[in-house]
Amino acid sequence: MKEITDIVAAYDEAVKLGKKTALATVVLVEGSAYRRAGARMLITEDGELTGAISGGCLEGDALRKARLVILQQEALLVTYDTTDDDDAKLGVGLGCNGIIHILIEPIINDREDNPIALFRLILVKRQYGVLATVFSIDERKAPQPGTCLCMTDEQVIITKSILKDHKLAIINDAESVLGERQSTIKNYKEGVVYTAFIELVKPVISLVIAGAGNDAIPLTKMAGVLGWDITIVDGRNNYAVSERFPQARRVIVARPEEILSHININEWTAIVMMTHNYNYEMAFLKELSRESFNYVGILGPKKKLNRMLCELQEQGIILNNEQLDRLHGPVGLDIGSEGAEEIALSVLAEIKAVLSNRNGYSLKYKADPIHVSEMKPLASK
């Protein structure tokens, strides 16, 4: 989601400066590659790049082809085959072993349904969305529809370039992706065979930090680099000041019992308590005991959390097993952190691991591929 956010911001700046742009999207990967389907890069006519479609080895060639796309105002499908050991044939050393299909499409500013407009809709909604990008591998000279559908729980936007004979089928497939929370690749025959990358776009992680002390500053800075949506809340109005936390979207002064009225907790919300005020955090945990949450981290030793749970129990409040499993105290992964910056790194790594349903151990011990496929197998229409 951060890549999409950065692309939208870069596009807006390009429009202000009168620059023409193109969008490169990895639409299909066969075998291994540095980036998976869904990786994107915005390219301006003067060579500015935002986002990435590889580890840096394809960007130069993509830039040259993007300039042609901008000039001709027609989408182009480009394929890089790295299954041959002699990468030098391509002029790039990818170090991968796969076939990478990249669609480069011009961004037409006066089209209200251009890809950037569809991205913007998903960003505004802050919820799951679906993007459909349609292309033809078999007939590269055929029209390449490109990014032609955006769907959220509330609405569907379809561009004029979507396949006419399969419009309803693509909409139905997008609804399935949205409901099942899993991207897919499907084929549709309309004169030539078209392939649709129907992509589930996940919401950005929402980080709620209870505590506006100095140790919360590096946490917000690092979360800001990740593109997370950050909310700072504290009862002290001399600490909870927006100038101290420029990366935060909201800085709120509130008592513990008021916090939940200011935030929306969903499966992508992570809450970290670091106020260094036991009574404040105890009162906030009491409020959270009535909620369903995916991640709550509490800074401090294990005995602090045990004491809080015992006090809640004495008040007749008992967290269920699911809540206890999602309560993390001490907060963070065990990486030997010392100091606020390293603790912030530990906390963010744990949040990302938990919300991605991963264990957070060293990849050298992982027997399976690093990127487990989140996509349904190819199906035809």
Short mmCIF file of N, CA, C and O in Angstrom, two decimals, residues 101-229:
data_model
loop_
_atom_site.label_atom_id
_atom_site.label_comp_id
_atom_site.label_asym_id
_atom_site.label_seq_id
_atom_site.Cartn_x
_atom_site.Cartn_y
_atom_site.Cartn_z
N HIS A 101 6.56 -10.59 -16.41
CA HIS A 101 5.75 -9.84 -17.37
C HIS A 101 5.38 -8.50 -16.74
O HIS A 101 4.79 -8.45 -15.65
N ILE A 102 5.70 -7.43 -17.44
CA ILE A 102 5.46 -6.08 -16.93
C ILE A 102 4.64 -5.31 -17.95
O ILE A 102 5.00 -5.23 -19.13
N LEU A 103 3.52 -4.76 -17.48
CA LEU A 103 2.68 -3.93 -18.34
C LEU A 103 2.99 -2.47 -18.07
O LEU A 103 2.96 -2.03 -16.92
N ILE A 104 3.29 -1.73 -19.13
CA ILE A 104 3.56 -0.30 -19.02
C ILE A 104 2.43 0.43 -19.72
O ILE A 104 2.19 0.22 -20.92
N GLU A 105 1.70 1.25 -18.99
CA GLU A 105 0.53 1.94 -19.56
C GLU A 105 0.65 3.45 -19.35
O GLU A 105 1.13 3.91 -18.30
N PRO A 106 0.25 4.23 -20.34
CA PRO A 106 0.31 5.69 -20.18
C PRO A 106 -0.77 6.16 -19.22
O PRO A 106 -1.86 5.58 -19.15
N ILE A 107 -0.47 7.21 -18.47
CA ILE A 107 -1.47 7.82 -17.60
C ILE A 107 -2.02 9.05 -18.31
O ILE A 107 -1.30 10.02 -18.55
N ILE A 108 -3.29 9.00 -18.66
CA ILE A 108 -3.94 10.11 -19.36
C ILE A 108 -4.62 10.98 -18.30
O ILE A 108 -5.61 10.58 -17.68
N ASN A 109 -4.08 12.17 -18.10
CA ASN A 109 -4.51 13.00 -16.97
C ASN A 109 -5.98 13.37 -16.99
O ASN A 109 -6.62 13.47 -15.94
N ASP A 110 -6.53 13.61 -18.18
CA ASP A 110 -7.92 14.08 -18.22
C ASP A 110 -8.94 12.94 -18.19
O ASP A 110 -10.14 13.17 -18.31
N ARG A 111 -8.45 11.71 -18.01
CA ARG A 111 -9.37 10.58 -17.84
C ARG A 111 -9.65 10.39 -16.36
O ARG A 111 -8.75 10.15 -15.56
N GLU A 112 -10.91 10.51 -15.96
CA GLU A 112 -11.27 10.38 -14.55
C GLU A 112 -11.14 8.95 -14.05
O GLU A 112 -11.17 8.71 -12.84
N ASP A 113 -11.00 8.00 -14.98
CA ASP A 113 -10.88 6.60 -14.58
C ASP A 113 -9.47 6.07 -14.87
O ASP A 113 -9.28 4.87 -15.02
N ASN A 114 -8.48 6.95 -14.92
CA ASN A 114 -7.12 6.46 -15.13
C ASN A 114 -6.64 5.70 -13.88
O ASN A 114 -7.26 5.80 -12.81
N PRO A 115 -5.57 4.91 -13.99
CA PRO A 115 -5.14 4.08 -12.85
C PRO A 115 -4.93 4.84 -11.56
O PRO A 115 -5.25 4.35 -10.47
N ILE A 116 -4.39 6.06 -11.63
CA ILE A 116 -4.13 6.83 -10.42
C ILE A 116 -5.43 7.17 -9.71
O ILE A 116 -5.51 7.14 -8.48
N ALA A 117 -6.47 7.47 -10.47
CA ALA A 117 -7.77 7.76 -9.87
C ALA A 117 -8.31 6.53 -9.15
O ALA A 117 -8.93 6.65 -8.07
N LEU A 118 -8.07 5.34 -9.72
CA LEU A 118 -8.52 4.11 -9.06
C LEU A 118 -7.72 3.87 -7.78
O LEU A 118 -8.27 3.44 -6.77
N PHE A 119 -6.41 4.13 -7.83
CA PHE A 119 -5.59 4.00 -6.62
C PHE A 119 -6.09 4.93 -5.52
O PHE A 119 -6.19 4.56 -4.35
N ARG A 120 -6.42 6.14 -5.93
CA ARG A 120 -6.83 7.15 -4.96
C ARG A 120 -8.11 6.72 -4.23
O ARG A 120 -8.26 6.98 -3.03
N LEU A 121 -8.99 6.06 -4.94
CA LEU A 121 -10.24 5.60 -4.32
C LEU A 121 -9.95 4.61 -3.21
O LEU A 121 -10.52 4.69 -2.11
N ILE A 122 -9.04 3.68 -3.45
CA ILE A 122 -8.70 2.68 -2.44
C ILE A 122 -8.02 3.34 -1.24
O ILE A 122 -8.29 2.99 -0.08
N LEU A 123 -7.15 4.31 -1.50
CA LEU A 123 -6.47 4.98 -0.40
C LEU A 123 -7.44 5.74 0.49
O LEU A 123 -7.32 5.73 1.72
N VAL A 124 -8.42 6.39 -0.12
CA VAL A 124 -9.40 7.16 0.65
C VAL A 124 -10.25 6.25 1.53
O VAL A 124 -10.55 6.58 2.68
N LYS A 125 -10.61 5.07 1.01
CA LYS A 125 -11.50 4.17 1.75
C LYS A 125 -10.81 3.53 2.95
O LYS A 125 -11.45 3.14 3.91
N ARG A 126 -9.49 3.35 2.90
CA ARG A 126 -8.73 2.72 3.98
C ARG A 126 -9.33 1.35 4.34
O ARG A 126 -9.57 1.04 5.51
N GLN A 127 -9.61 0.57 3.31
CA GLN A 127 -10.17 -0.76 3.51
C GLN A 127 -9.67 -1.66 2.38
O GLN A 127 -8.95 -1.22 1.49
N TYR A 128 -10.03 -2.95 2.46
CA TYR A 128 -9.65 -3.86 1.38
C TYR A 128 -10.21 -3.36 0.05
O TYR A 128 -11.33 -2.84 -0.02
N GLY A 129 -9.42 -3.53 -1.00
CA GLY A 129 -9.88 -3.18 -2.33
C GLY A 129 -9.36 -4.20 -3.33
O GLY A 129 -8.52 -5.04 -3.02
N VAL A 130 -9.87 -4.11 -4.55
CA VAL A 130 -9.44 -5.00 -5.63
C VAL A 130 -9.14 -4.16 -6.86
O VAL A 130 -9.91 -3.27 -7.22
N LEU A 131 -8.01 -4.47 -7.50
CA LEU A 131 -7.65 -3.86 -8.77
C LEU A 131 -7.52 -4.96 -9.82
O LEU A 131 -6.90 -5.99 -9.55
N ALA A 132 -8.08 -4.74 -10.99
CA ALA A 132 -7.96 -5.70 -12.08
C ALA A 132 -7.14 -5.07 -13.20
O ALA A 132 -7.46 -3.98 -13.69
N THR A 133 -6.06 -5.76 -13.60
CA THR A 133 -5.21 -5.30 -14.69
C THR A 133 -5.25 -6.36 -15.79
O THR A 133 -4.90 -7.52 -15.55
N VAL A 134 -5.68 -5.98 -16.97
CA VAL A 134 -5.93 -6.92 -18.07
C VAL A 134 -4.88 -6.72 -19.16
O VAL A 134 -4.57 -5.59 -19.55
N PHE A 135 -4.36 -7.84 -19.68
CA PHE A 135 -3.32 -7.79 -20.70
C PHE A 135 -3.36 -9.08 -21.54
O PHE A 135 -4.02 -10.05 -21.16
N SER A 136 -2.68 -9.07 -22.66
CA SER A 136 -2.61 -10.26 -23.51
C SER A 136 -1.16 -10.63 -23.75
O SER A 136 -0.38 -9.83 -24.30
N ILE A 137 -0.80 -11.83 -23.34
CA ILE A 137 0.55 -12.34 -23.58
C ILE A 137 0.65 -12.94 -24.98
O ILE A 137 1.65 -12.78 -25.68
N ASP A 138 -0.43 -13.61 -25.41
CA ASP A 138 -0.43 -14.30 -26.70
C ASP A 138 -0.36 -13.34 -27.89
O ASP A 138 0.27 -13.62 -28.90
N GLU A 139 -1.03 -12.21 -27.76
CA GLU A 139 -1.09 -11.25 -28.87
C GLU A 139 -0.69 -9.87 -28.35
O GLU A 139 -1.52 -9.06 -27.93
N ARG A 140 0.60 -9.61 -28.39
CA ARG A 140 1.12 -8.39 -27.81
C ARG A 140 0.75 -7.13 -28.59
O ARG A 140 0.80 -6.02 -28.05
N LYS A 141 0.39 -7.31 -29.86
CA LYS A 141 0.00 -6.15 -30.65
C LYS A 141 -1.48 -5.80 -30.49
O LYS A 141 -1.95 -4.77 -30.99
N ALA A 142 -2.21 -6.68 -29.79
CA ALA A 142 -3.62 -6.40 -29.50
C ALA A 142 -3.69 -5.29 -28.44
O ALA A 142 -2.73 -5.06 -27.71
N PRO A 143 -4.82 -4.59 -28.36
CA PRO A 143 -4.96 -3.56 -27.31
C PRO A 143 -4.74 -4.18 -25.93
O PRO A 143 -5.23 -5.27 -25.63
N GLN A 144 -3.99 -3.48 -25.10
CA GLN A 144 -3.73 -3.93 -23.73
C GLN A 144 -4.57 -3.05 -22.79
O GLN A 144 -4.22 -1.90 -22.53
N PRO A 145 -5.69 -3.58 -22.29
CA PRO A 145 -6.61 -2.74 -21.48
C PRO A 145 -5.96 -2.12 -20.25
O PRO A 145 -6.28 -1.02 -19.85
N GLY A 146 -5.04 -2.84 -19.60
CA GLY A 146 -4.36 -2.29 -18.43
C GLY A 146 -5.23 -2.30 -17.18
O GLY A 146 -6.12 -3.14 -17.02
N THR A 147 -4.98 -1.34 -16.29
CA THR A 147 -5.72 -1.24 -15.03
C THR A 147 -7.12 -0.72 -15.34
O THR A 147 -7.29 0.44 -15.70
N CYS A 148 -8.11 -1.58 -15.21
CA CYS A 148 -9.43 -1.21 -15.72
C CYS A 148 -10.58 -1.45 -14.74
O CYS A 148 -11.74 -1.28 -15.10
N LEU A 149 -10.28 -1.85 -13.51
CA LEU A 149 -11.36 -2.05 -12.53
C LEU A 149 -10.84 -1.80 -11.14
O LEU A 149 -9.72 -2.18 -10.79
N CYS A 150 -11.66 -1.12 -10.35
CA CYS A 150 -11.38 -0.91 -8.92
C CYS A 150 -12.66 -1.25 -8.16
O CYS A 150 -13.75 -0.81 -8.52
N MET A 151 -12.51 -2.05 -7.11
CA MET A 151 -13.67 -2.46 -6.32
C MET A 151 -13.37 -2.35 -4.84
O MET A 151 -12.29 -2.73 -4.37
N THR A 152 -14.32 -1.79 -4.10
CA THR A 152 -14.28 -1.80 -2.64
C THR A 152 -15.59 -2.39 -2.16
O THR A 152 -16.45 -2.75 -2.96
N ASP A 153 -15.77 -2.46 -0.86
CA ASP A 153 -17.02 -2.97 -0.32
C ASP A 153 -18.21 -2.08 -0.70
O ASP A 153 -19.36 -2.52 -0.68
N GLU A 154 -17.92 -0.84 -1.05
CA GLU A 154 -19.00 0.13 -1.27
C GLU A 154 -19.28 0.43 -2.74
O GLU A 154 -20.39 0.84 -3.08
N GLN A 155 -18.31 0.24 -3.62
CA GLN A 155 -18.56 0.61 -5.01
C GLN A 155 -17.60 -0.09 -5.97
O GLN A 155 -16.59 -0.67 -5.57
N VAL A 156 -17.97 -0.01 -7.26
CA VAL A 156 -17.16 -0.58 -8.34
C VAL A 156 -16.99 0.49 -9.40
O VAL A 156 -17.96 1.13 -9.81
N ILE A 157 -15.75 0.69 -9.83
CA ILE A 157 -15.48 1.61 -10.93
C ILE A 157 -14.83 0.82 -12.06
O ILE A 157 -13.85 0.11 -11.85
N ILE A 158 -15.39 0.93 -13.24
CA ILE A 158 -14.90 0.20 -14.41
C ILE A 158 -14.54 1.22 -15.49
O ILE A 158 -15.30 2.13 -15.77
N THR A 159 -13.37 1.04 -16.10
CA THR A 159 -12.97 1.94 -17.17
C THR A 159 -13.55 1.46 -18.50
O THR A 159 -14.03 0.34 -18.62
N LYS A 160 -13.46 2.31 -19.50
CA LYS A 160 -14.02 1.99 -20.81
C LYS A 160 -13.25 0.86 -21.51
O LYS A 160 -13.74 0.27 -22.46
N SER A 161 -12.05 0.58 -21.03
CA SER A 161 -11.20 -0.37 -21.73
C SER A 161 -11.39 -1.83 -21.28
O SER A 161 -10.74 -2.72 -21.80
N ILE A 162 -12.30 -2.08 -20.35
CA ILE A 162 -12.49 -3.45 -19.88
C ILE A 162 -13.09 -4.32 -20.99
O ILE A 162 -13.78 -3.82 -21.89
N LEU A 163 -12.84 -5.62 -20.94
CA LEU A 163 -13.35 -6.52 -21.97
C LEU A 163 -14.88 -6.52 -21.98
O LEU A 163 -15.52 -6.76 -20.97
N LYS A 164 -15.45 -6.27 -23.16
CA LYS A 164 -16.90 -6.16 -23.25
C LYS A 164 -17.60 -7.49 -22.98
O LYS A 164 -18.59 -7.54 -22.25
N ASP A 165 -17.11 -8.57 -23.58
CA ASP A 165 -17.78 -9.86 -23.46
C ASP A 165 -17.64 -10.48 -22.08
O ASP A 165 -18.38 -11.41 -21.74
N HIS A 166 -16.70 -9.98 -21.29
CA HIS A 166 -16.42 -10.62 -20.00
C HIS A 166 -16.52 -9.63 -18.83
O HIS A 166 -15.99 -9.89 -17.76
N LYS A 167 -17.22 -8.55 -19.06
CA LYS A 167 -17.35 -7.52 -18.02
C LYS A 167 -17.94 -8.10 -16.75
O LYS A 167 -17.38 -7.92 -15.66
N LEU A 168 -19.07 -8.80 -16.86
CA LEU A 168 -19.72 -9.35 -15.67
C LEU A 168 -18.86 -10.43 -15.02
O LEU A 168 -18.81 -10.54 -13.80
N ALA A 169 -18.17 -11.21 -15.85
CA ALA A 169 -17.31 -12.28 -15.31
C ALA A 169 -16.17 -11.69 -14.49
O ALA A 169 -15.83 -12.19 -13.41
N ILE A 170 -15.56 -10.60 -14.99
CA ILE A 170 -14.47 -9.97 -14.26
C ILE A 170 -14.98 -9.35 -12.96
O ILE A 170 -14.32 -9.43 -11.91
N ILE A 171 -16.16 -8.75 -13.02
CA ILE A 171 -16.75 -8.19 -11.79
C ILE A 171 -17.00 -9.30 -10.76
O ILE A 171 -16.68 -9.16 -9.58
N ASN A 172 -17.55 -10.42 -11.22
CA ASN A 172 -17.80 -11.54 -10.31
C ASN A 172 -16.49 -12.09 -9.72
O ASN A 172 -16.43 -12.42 -8.53
N ASP A 173 -15.47 -12.16 -10.55
CA ASP A 173 -14.18 -12.66 -10.07
C ASP A 173 -13.56 -11.68 -9.07
O ASP A 173 -12.93 -12.08 -8.09
N ALA A 174 -13.76 -10.39 -9.32
CA ALA A 174 -13.26 -9.38 -8.37
C ALA A 174 -13.99 -9.48 -7.04
O ALA A 174 -13.38 -9.34 -5.97
N GLU A 175 -15.29 -9.73 -7.10
CA GLU A 175 -16.06 -9.92 -5.86
C GLU A 175 -15.56 -11.13 -5.08
O GLU A 175 -15.49 -11.10 -3.84
N SER A 176 -15.19 -12.18 -5.79
CA SER A 176 -14.65 -13.37 -5.13
C SER A 176 -13.32 -13.08 -4.45
O SER A 176 -13.06 -13.51 -3.33
N VAL A 177 -12.48 -12.32 -5.14
CA VAL A 177 -11.19 -11.94 -4.57
C VAL A 177 -11.39 -11.10 -3.31
O VAL A 177 -10.72 -11.31 -2.29
N LEU A 178 -12.33 -10.17 -3.37
CA LEU A 178 -12.60 -9.32 -2.22
C LEU A 178 -13.15 -10.12 -1.05
O LEU A 178 -12.78 -9.90 0.10
N GLY A 179 -14.02 -11.08 -1.35
CA GLY A 179 -14.62 -11.88 -0.30
C GLY A 179 -13.68 -12.91 0.29
O GLY A 179 -13.68 -13.15 1.51
N GLU A 180 -12.86 -13.53 -0.58
CA GLU A 180 -11.96 -14.59 -0.12
C GLU A 180 -10.60 -14.07 0.32
O GLU A 180 -9.78 -14.85 0.82
N ARG A 181 -10.35 -12.77 0.10
CA ARG A 181 -9.08 -12.15 0.51
C ARG A 181 -7.88 -12.83 -0.14
O ARG A 181 -6.86 -13.09 0.49
N GLN A 182 -8.00 -13.13 -1.45
CA GLN A 182 -6.92 -13.80 -2.15
C GLN A 182 -6.89 -13.37 -3.61
O GLN A 182 -7.90 -13.49 -4.31
N SER A 183 -5.74 -12.87 -4.07
CA SER A 183 -5.60 -12.46 -5.47
C SER A 183 -5.68 -13.67 -6.38
O SER A 183 -5.50 -14.81 -5.96
N THR A 184 -5.91 -13.40 -7.67
CA THR A 184 -6.00 -14.50 -8.63
C THR A 184 -5.57 -14.03 -10.01
O THR A 184 -5.52 -12.83 -10.29
N ILE A 185 -5.26 -14.98 -10.86
CA ILE A 185 -4.97 -14.74 -12.28
C ILE A 185 -5.98 -15.56 -13.08
O ILE A 185 -6.16 -16.75 -12.83
N LYS A 186 -6.66 -14.91 -14.04
CA LYS A 186 -7.64 -15.63 -14.85
C LYS A 186 -7.50 -15.27 -16.32
O LYS A 186 -7.09 -14.15 -16.66
N ASN A 187 -7.87 -16.22 -17.17
CA ASN A 187 -7.85 -16.00 -18.62
C ASN A 187 -9.27 -15.82 -19.14
O ASN A 187 -10.21 -16.45 -18.65
N TYR A 188 -9.41 -14.96 -20.14
CA TYR A 188 -10.70 -14.72 -20.81
C TYR A 188 -10.41 -14.65 -22.31
O TYR A 188 -9.47 -13.99 -22.73
N LYS A 189 -11.24 -15.33 -23.10
CA LYS A 189 -11.04 -15.31 -24.55
C LYS A 189 -12.02 -14.35 -25.20
O LYS A 189 -13.24 -14.50 -25.08
N GLU A 190 -11.47 -13.33 -25.85
CA GLU A 190 -12.28 -12.35 -26.55
C GLU A 190 -11.56 -12.01 -27.86
O GLU A 190 -10.87 -11.01 -27.98
N GLY A 191 -11.70 -12.94 -28.83
CA GLY A 191 -10.90 -12.84 -30.05
C GLY A 191 -9.53 -13.43 -29.79
O GLY A 191 -9.16 -14.48 -30.31
N VAL A 192 -8.76 -12.76 -28.93
CA VAL A 192 -7.49 -13.31 -28.44
C VAL A 192 -7.66 -13.64 -26.96
O VAL A 192 -8.65 -13.24 -26.33
N VAL A 193 -6.72 -14.35 -26.40
CA VAL A 193 -6.78 -14.70 -24.98
C VAL A 193 -6.21 -13.55 -24.16
O VAL A 193 -5.07 -13.13 -24.36
N TYR A 194 -7.04 -13.03 -23.26
CA TYR A 194 -6.60 -11.99 -22.34
C TYR A 194 -6.42 -12.59 -20.95
O TYR A 194 -7.13 -13.51 -20.55
N THR A 195 -5.46 -12.08 -20.23
CA THR A 195 -5.21 -12.49 -18.86
C THR A 195 -5.51 -11.32 -17.93
O THR A 195 -5.14 -10.18 -18.23
N ALA A 196 -6.16 -11.60 -16.83
CA ALA A 196 -6.47 -10.57 -15.84
C ALA A 196 -5.77 -10.89 -14.53
O ALA A 196 -5.93 -11.98 -13.98
N PHE A 197 -4.96 -9.96 -14.06
CA PHE A 197 -4.39 -10.04 -12.71
C PHE A 197 -5.36 -9.31 -11.80
O PHE A 197 -5.48 -8.09 -11.85
N ILE A 198 -6.10 -10.08 -11.02
CA ILE A 198 -7.12 -9.52 -10.13
C ILE A 198 -6.53 -9.52 -8.73
O ILE A 198 -6.41 -10.55 -8.08
N GLU A 199 -6.15 -8.34 -8.29
CA GLU A 199 -5.29 -8.18 -7.12
C GLU A 199 -6.04 -7.68 -5.90
O GLU A 199 -6.75 -6.67 -5.95
N LEU A 200 -5.85 -8.37 -4.79
CA LEU A 200 -6.36 -7.89 -3.51
C LEU A 200 -5.37 -6.87 -2.95
O LEU A 200 -4.19 -7.16 -2.79
N VAL A 201 -5.84 -5.67 -2.68
CA VAL A 201 -5.02 -4.62 -2.09
C VAL A 201 -5.39 -4.51 -0.62
O VAL A 201 -6.53 -4.19 -0.28
N LYS A 202 -4.42 -4.79 0.23
CA LYS A 202 -4.68 -4.79 1.67
C LYS A 202 -4.62 -3.37 2.24
O LYS A 202 -3.87 -2.53 1.75
N PRO A 203 -5.38 -3.12 3.30
CA PRO A 203 -5.32 -1.79 3.94
C PRO A 203 -3.95 -1.56 4.57
O PRO A 203 -3.23 -2.50 4.90
N VAL A 204 -3.62 -0.31 4.74
CA VAL A 204 -2.40 0.03 5.43
C VAL A 204 -2.55 -0.30 6.91
O VAL A 204 -3.65 -0.27 7.47
N ILE A 205 -1.46 -0.67 7.57
CA ILE A 205 -1.49 -0.95 9.00
C ILE A 205 -1.73 0.35 9.76
O ILE A 205 -1.11 1.38 9.49
N SER A 206 -2.66 0.30 10.69
CA SER A 206 -2.97 1.44 11.53
C SER A 206 -2.31 1.24 12.89
O SER A 206 -2.61 0.29 13.60
N LEU A 207 -1.39 2.12 13.24
CA LEU A 207 -0.65 2.02 14.49
C LEU A 207 -1.15 3.08 15.47
O LEU A 207 -1.06 4.28 15.20
N VAL A 208 -1.66 2.62 16.60
CA VAL A 208 -2.12 3.52 17.67
C VAL A 208 -1.11 3.43 18.81
O VAL A 208 -0.91 2.36 19.39
N ILE A 209 -0.47 4.53 19.11
CA ILE A 209 0.53 4.57 20.16
C ILE A 209 -0.04 5.34 21.34
O ILE A 209 -0.31 6.55 21.24
N ALA A 210 -0.25 4.65 22.44
CA ALA A 210 -0.68 5.30 23.68
C ALA A 210 0.58 5.70 24.42
O ALA A 210 1.25 4.87 25.03
N GLY A 211 0.90 6.97 24.36
CA GLY A 211 2.12 7.47 24.97
C GLY A 211 2.82 8.43 24.03
O GLY A 211 3.12 8.08 22.88
N ALA A 212 3.08 9.63 24.50
CA ALA A 212 3.71 10.66 23.67
C ALA A 212 5.05 11.08 24.24
O ALA A 212 5.48 12.22 24.04
N GLY A 213 5.71 10.16 24.93
CA GLY A 213 7.03 10.45 25.47
C GLY A 213 8.10 10.43 24.39
O GLY A 213 7.83 10.15 23.21
N ASN A 214 9.33 10.70 24.78
CA ASN A 214 10.42 10.77 23.81
C ASN A 214 10.68 9.44 23.12
O ASN A 214 11.11 9.40 21.97
N ASP A 215 10.42 8.32 23.81
CA ASP A 215 10.68 7.02 23.19
C ASP A 215 9.65 6.65 22.14
O ASP A 215 9.84 5.70 21.37
N ALA A 216 8.56 7.41 22.07
CA ALA A 216 7.56 7.18 21.01
C ALA A 216 7.98 7.86 19.71
O ALA A 216 7.47 7.50 18.64
N ILE A 217 8.90 8.80 19.77
CA ILE A 217 9.30 9.54 18.58
C ILE A 217 9.98 8.63 17.54
O ILE A 217 9.58 8.63 16.36
N PRO A 218 11.00 7.84 17.91
CA PRO A 218 11.58 6.95 16.89
C PRO A 218 10.61 5.90 16.38
O PRO A 218 10.69 5.48 15.22
N LEU A 219 9.66 5.49 17.22
CA LEU A 219 8.66 4.52 16.77
C LEU A 219 7.80 5.12 15.66
O LEU A 219 7.52 4.47 14.65
N THR A 220 7.39 6.37 15.82
CA THR A 220 6.58 7.01 14.78
C THR A 220 7.41 7.28 13.52
O THR A 220 6.91 7.18 12.41
N LYS A 221 8.68 7.64 13.70
CA LYS A 221 9.52 7.89 12.54
C LYS A 221 9.68 6.64 11.69
O LYS A 221 9.55 6.68 10.46
N MET A 222 9.95 5.51 12.34
CA MET A 222 10.15 4.26 11.60
C MET A 222 8.84 3.78 10.98
O MET A 222 8.81 3.29 9.85
N ALA A 223 7.74 3.91 11.71
CA ALA A 223 6.44 3.52 11.17
C ALA A 223 6.07 4.41 10.00
O ALA A 223 5.43 3.97 9.04
N GLY A 224 6.50 5.67 10.05
CA GLY A 224 6.24 6.59 8.95
C GLY A 224 6.97 6.17 7.68
O GLY A 224 6.44 6.28 6.58
N VAL A 225 8.20 5.67 7.84
CA VAL A 225 8.96 5.17 6.69
C VAL A 225 8.23 4.01 6.04
O VAL A 225 8.22 3.85 4.81
N LEU A 226 7.56 3.19 6.87
CA LEU A 226 6.81 2.04 6.35
C LEU A 226 5.47 2.45 5.73
O LEU A 226 4.80 1.62 5.12
N GLY A 227 5.09 3.69 5.93
CA GLY A 227 3.83 4.16 5.36
C GLY A 227 2.61 3.83 6.20
O GLY A 227 1.48 3.89 5.72
N TRP A 228 2.82 3.47 7.47
CA TRP A 228 1.69 3.12 8.33
C TRP A 228 0.90 4.37 8.71
O TRP A 228 1.42 5.49 8.75
N ASP A 229 -0.35 4.16 9.03
CA ASP A 229 -1.24 5.22 9.49
C ASP A 229 -1.09 5.33 11.01
O ASP A 229 -1.42 4.40 11.73
#
